Amino acid sequence: MADGILDTRGNGMTKSQVMDIAMDMGRILLKSGAETSRVEDTMMRFCRSHGYYDLNVFCTPTVIILGDESAHGKSRVFRVRWRAIDLGLIMDINNLSYNFKPWGMTYGKAKEWMRERIRRSHPYGNLLVSLASGVGSAAFAMLLGGNWHDFVAAFLCGFAAMGVLKLLNKLHPTAFWENFIAGLVIGFIALACCKADRNCTMQNIIVGALMPFLPGLPFTNGVRDYIGGDLLSGNSRIAEAVLFALSIAVGLAFAVKVWTWGGLR
Amino acid sequence: MIWLKAFFFAFVAAVSFGVLFQCPKRMLWPGGLIGGVGWVVFTGLKGQDVSSFSANFAATVCVALLSELAARRFHQPVTVFNIPAVIPLVPGLGMYRGMYYILENAGSYGTEILLSAVMDACAIALGIMMVGGIFRALKKSHDLARYKTEDRLGTSGSPALYVLTAEEEEARNAASEREEMANRRHARETLQKAEEQKTKEEEA
């Protein structure tokens, strides 16, 4: 890519190189579930630390626009469709934007570092995450006052639901379908457990198993965005959280209806 | 003994939510501890007949304060400890019971429970925002005392950053012009080279 006169300030990176890396950072952050203000702050801090004050960022949960305010400035747009939460990656990229003085890395090294870090992302594999989901559901069922039967049943529900979702990952279902299927699986397994074992309480099992799928993070980030002044992202994240919750409820209701319809109650 | 059991299970729950969110291993147990403390505060207050909203708010404020401290201790952003620790407080039970009663045709009772659940969620968000806001304000006043005026980058700060003098604007536009001309020249040259390559291949 021709960068014309090497208009470099600071660490010897041209403007389009800085924009490249800033876009990469923003994209990784957004895809890992960071909130809007964090994405914008990280990108802006990076651009300004390299001396380019006329770059500006607009970010919503699904789009990043990085623009150049000067005449003949080029802008870049990135569209995010698929998000998977990875707090460790958010941490590392955030720290990267702070470590710029002195930033030893050249453009090539920085891209290589980021590529390597992405390769190491999502350190907990599908099995471990499903187990964690099961353990979390089971612990929560105990917190709500269940007994050990509820513990086992909630573990099964949480593990199976998350396992099914991870298996379906390749199809890239939208958030609605993901939560719907999770609700469905939880409903069926909970009903089966309650039928098989008299000591299980439906309520404890289902609420325990629901917890990994409830939109705690999007809701919190939405309110944060809202109060931080990003009304668009705040609104969309809160709407997303409501959609998640509704879709789980619809999945559960569907499971219950199918179960009773099949005459198995 | 009941507190210990509640703390232990809340710890396990917060740690497993940390794994769900792909928290790095070293940061899992602080999040778990903070989550345990938050849950114990929440149930303790509810046992004292405090309203659900206030109990959630107080527990979230505790969690947020502790996670700010942990963030400073471990030099990580607050969300790494905040998010897994707050998840046990999220009102899943209220949501489920509300939906259940709505589906069983007890609509008004269901919406009452749902409303209470939504208020609890708002209490959690409020708690996080307040503590976050206080700490951000403290940081800003600390920075101002050290003559740094940039806070939220790009949205405020001294106007000198955004109103360029005439010379600065000239220089910026000139540099941009030069870059644009060089890009066009390079594109033209690349196209010429490609055409020459093509004619050479056709001749050969």
mmCIF file of N, CA, C and O in Angstrom, chain B residues 51-82:
data_model
loop_
_atom_site.group_PDB
_atom_site.id
_atom_site.type_symbol
_atom_site.label_atom_id
_atom_site.label_comp_id
_atom_site.label_asym_id
_atom_site.label_seq_id
_atom_site.Cartn_x
_atom_site.Cartn_y
_atom_site.Cartn_z
ATOM 1 N N SER B 51 -35.710 -3.954 51.367
ATOM 2 C CA SER B 51 -36.347 -4.200 50.068
ATOM 3 C C SER B 51 -35.329 -4.766 49.094
ATOM 4 O O SER B 51 -34.132 -4.522 49.202
ATOM 5 N N SER B 52 -35.838 -5.515 48.125
ATOM 6 C CA SER B 52 -34.959 -6.203 47.184
ATOM 7 C C SER B 52 -34.083 -5.213 46.414
ATOM 8 O O SER B 52 -32.901 -5.457 46.173
ATOM 9 N N PHE B 53 -34.674 -4.086 46.042
ATOM 10 C CA PHE B 53 -33.937 -3.066 45.308
ATOM 11 C C PHE B 53 -32.735 -2.583 46.113
ATOM 12 O O PHE B 53 -31.602 -2.552 45.628
ATOM 13 N N SER B 54 -32.972 -2.205 47.381
ATOM 14 C CA SER B 54 -31.889 -1.657 48.197
ATOM 15 C C SER B 54 -30.838 -2.709 48.492
ATOM 16 O O SER B 54 -29.642 -2.407 48.532
ATOM 17 N N ALA B 55 -31.301 -3.961 48.709
ATOM 18 C CA ALA B 55 -30.330 -5.019 48.998
ATOM 19 C C ALA B 55 -29.414 -5.223 47.802
ATOM 20 O O ALA B 55 -28.189 -5.327 47.938
ATOM 21 N N ASN B 56 -30.014 -5.269 46.589
ATOM 22 C CA ASN B 56 -29.212 -5.415 45.374
ATOM 23 C C ASN B 56 -28.257 -4.258 45.209
ATOM 24 O O ASN B 56 -27.084 -4.424 44.863
ATOM 25 N N PHE B 57 -28.764 -3.043 45.456
ATOM 26 C CA PHE B 57 -27.931 -1.855 45.282
ATOM 27 C C PHE B 57 -26.737 -1.896 46.222
ATOM 28 O O PHE B 57 -25.590 -1.673 45.811
ATOM 29 N N ALA B 58 -27.010 -2.189 47.502
ATOM 30 C CA ALA B 58 -25.919 -2.208 48.473
ATOM 31 C C ALA B 58 -24.902 -3.286 48.122
ATOM 32 O O ALA B 58 -23.683 -3.053 48.163
ATOM 33 N N ALA B 59 -25.387 -4.469 47.747
ATOM 34 C CA ALA B 59 -24.469 -5.556 47.408
ATOM 35 C C ALA B 59 -23.627 -5.182 46.193
ATOM 36 O O ALA B 59 -22.420 -5.446 46.146
ATOM 37 N N THR B 60 -24.262 -4.546 45.190
ATOM 38 C CA THR B 60 -23.519 -4.164 43.993
ATOM 39 C C THR B 60 -22.485 -3.099 44.311
ATOM 40 O O THR B 60 -21.381 -3.116 43.744
ATOM 41 N N VAL B 61 -22.840 -2.162 45.196
ATOM 42 C CA VAL B 61 -21.860 -1.138 45.557
ATOM 43 C C VAL B 61 -20.651 -1.785 46.222
ATOM 44 O O VAL B 61 -19.501 -1.441 45.918
ATOM 45 N N CYS B 62 -20.903 -2.760 47.118
ATOM 46 C CA CYS B 62 -19.781 -3.482 47.732
ATOM 47 C C CYS B 62 -18.925 -4.151 46.681
ATOM 48 O O CYS B 62 -17.688 -4.033 46.685
ATOM 49 N N VAL B 63 -19.587 -4.862 45.770
ATOM 50 C CA VAL B 63 -18.859 -5.584 44.729
ATOM 51 C C VAL B 63 -18.033 -4.614 43.896
ATOM 52 O O VAL B 63 -16.850 -4.854 43.614
ATOM 53 N N ALA B 64 -18.646 -3.477 43.512
ATOM 54 C CA ALA B 64 -17.940 -2.536 42.649
ATOM 55 C C ALA B 64 -16.748 -1.932 43.384
ATOM 56 O O ALA B 64 -15.665 -1.786 42.801
ATOM 57 N N LEU B 65 -16.925 -1.578 44.665
ATOM 58 C CA LEU B 65 -15.801 -1.031 45.425
ATOM 59 C C LEU B 65 -14.660 -2.022 45.502
ATOM 60 O O LEU B 65 -13.500 -1.691 45.243
ATOM 61 N N LEU B 66 -14.999 -3.270 45.849
ATOM 62 C CA LEU B 66 -13.949 -4.273 45.958
ATOM 63 C C LEU B 66 -13.275 -4.530 44.627
ATOM 64 O O LEU B 66 -12.055 -4.746 44.570
ATOM 65 N N SER B 67 -14.038 -4.488 43.525
ATOM 66 C CA SER B 67 -13.392 -4.757 42.244
ATOM 67 C C SER B 67 -12.536 -3.584 41.793
ATOM 68 O O SER B 67 -11.535 -3.779 41.112
ATOM 69 N N GLU B 68 -12.900 -2.351 42.199
ATOM 70 C CA GLU B 68 -11.997 -1.234 41.910
ATOM 71 C C GLU B 68 -10.678 -1.423 42.646
ATOM 72 O O GLU B 68 -9.595 -1.223 42.088
ATOM 73 N N LEU B 69 -10.772 -1.845 43.928
ATOM 74 C CA LEU B 69 -9.541 -2.097 44.683
ATOM 75 C C LEU B 69 -8.715 -3.198 44.036
ATOM 76 O O LEU B 69 -7.503 -3.087 43.885
ATOM 77 N N ALA B 70 -9.402 -4.264 43.642
ATOM 78 C CA ALA B 70 -8.691 -5.376 43.003
ATOM 79 C C ALA B 70 -8.058 -4.926 41.695
ATOM 80 O O ALA B 70 -6.941 -5.346 41.357
ATOM 81 N N ALA B 71 -8.767 -4.038 40.951
ATOM 82 C CA ALA B 71 -8.223 -3.553 39.682
ATOM 83 C C ALA B 71 -6.927 -2.793 39.917
ATOM 84 O O ALA B 71 -5.974 -2.913 39.149
ATOM 85 N N ARG B 72 -6.894 -1.991 41.001
ATOM 86 C CA ARG B 72 -5.657 -1.274 41.275
ATOM 87 C C ARG B 72 -4.560 -2.201 41.750
ATOM 88 O O ARG B 72 -3.387 -2.024 41.450
ATOM 89 N N ARG B 73 -4.951 -3.220 42.511
ATOM 90 C CA ARG B 73 -3.949 -4.142 43.033
ATOM 91 C C ARG B 73 -3.321 -4.961 41.913
ATOM 92 O O ARG B 73 -2.121 -5.170 41.874
ATOM 93 N N PHE B 74 -4.166 -5.462 40.972
ATOM 94 C CA PHE B 74 -3.661 -6.343 39.929
ATOM 95 C C PHE B 74 -3.377 -5.608 38.633
ATOM 96 O O PHE B 74 -2.990 -6.229 37.658
ATOM 97 N N HIS B 75 -3.621 -4.280 38.579
ATOM 98 C CA HIS B 75 -3.372 -3.480 37.376
ATOM 99 C C HIS B 75 -4.124 -4.013 36.179
ATOM 100 O O HIS B 75 -3.551 -4.250 35.124
ATOM 101 N N GLN B 76 -5.417 -4.241 36.350
ATOM 102 C CA GLN B 76 -6.254 -4.684 35.232
ATOM 103 C C GLN B 76 -7.483 -3.797 35.192
ATOM 104 O O GLN B 76 -7.804 -3.141 36.180
ATOM 105 N N PRO B 77 -8.196 -3.751 34.052
ATOM 106 C CA PRO B 77 -9.442 -2.974 34.039
ATOM 107 C C PRO B 77 -10.483 -3.575 34.973
ATOM 108 O O PRO B 77 -10.433 -4.763 35.289
ATOM 109 N N VAL B 78 -11.409 -2.743 35.413
ATOM 110 C CA VAL B 78 -12.345 -3.142 36.460
ATOM 111 C C VAL B 78 -13.262 -4.263 36.006
ATOM 112 O O VAL B 78 -13.664 -5.103 36.794
ATOM 113 N N THR B 79 -13.613 -4.276 34.693
ATOM 114 C CA THR B 79 -14.626 -5.230 34.236
ATOM 115 C C THR B 79 -14.215 -6.674 34.459
ATOM 116 O O THR B 79 -15.073 -7.533 34.613
ATOM 117 N N VAL B 80 -12.894 -6.937 34.501
ATOM 118 C CA VAL B 80 -12.440 -8.310 34.682
ATOM 119 C C VAL B 80 -12.935 -8.895 35.999
ATOM 120 O O VAL B 80 -13.246 -10.073 36.094
ATOM 121 N N PHE B 81 -13.008 -8.045 37.055
ATOM 122 C CA PHE B 81 -13.486 -8.539 38.355
ATOM 123 C C PHE B 81 -14.963 -8.259 38.557
ATOM 124 O O PHE B 81 -15.667 -9.021 39.210
ATOM 125 N N ASN B 82 -15.402 -7.135 37.977
ATOM 126 C CA ASN B 82 -16.760 -6.673 38.173
ATOM 127 C C ASN B 82 -17.791 -7.637 37.633
ATOM 128 O O ASN B 82 -18.712 -8.053 38.328
#
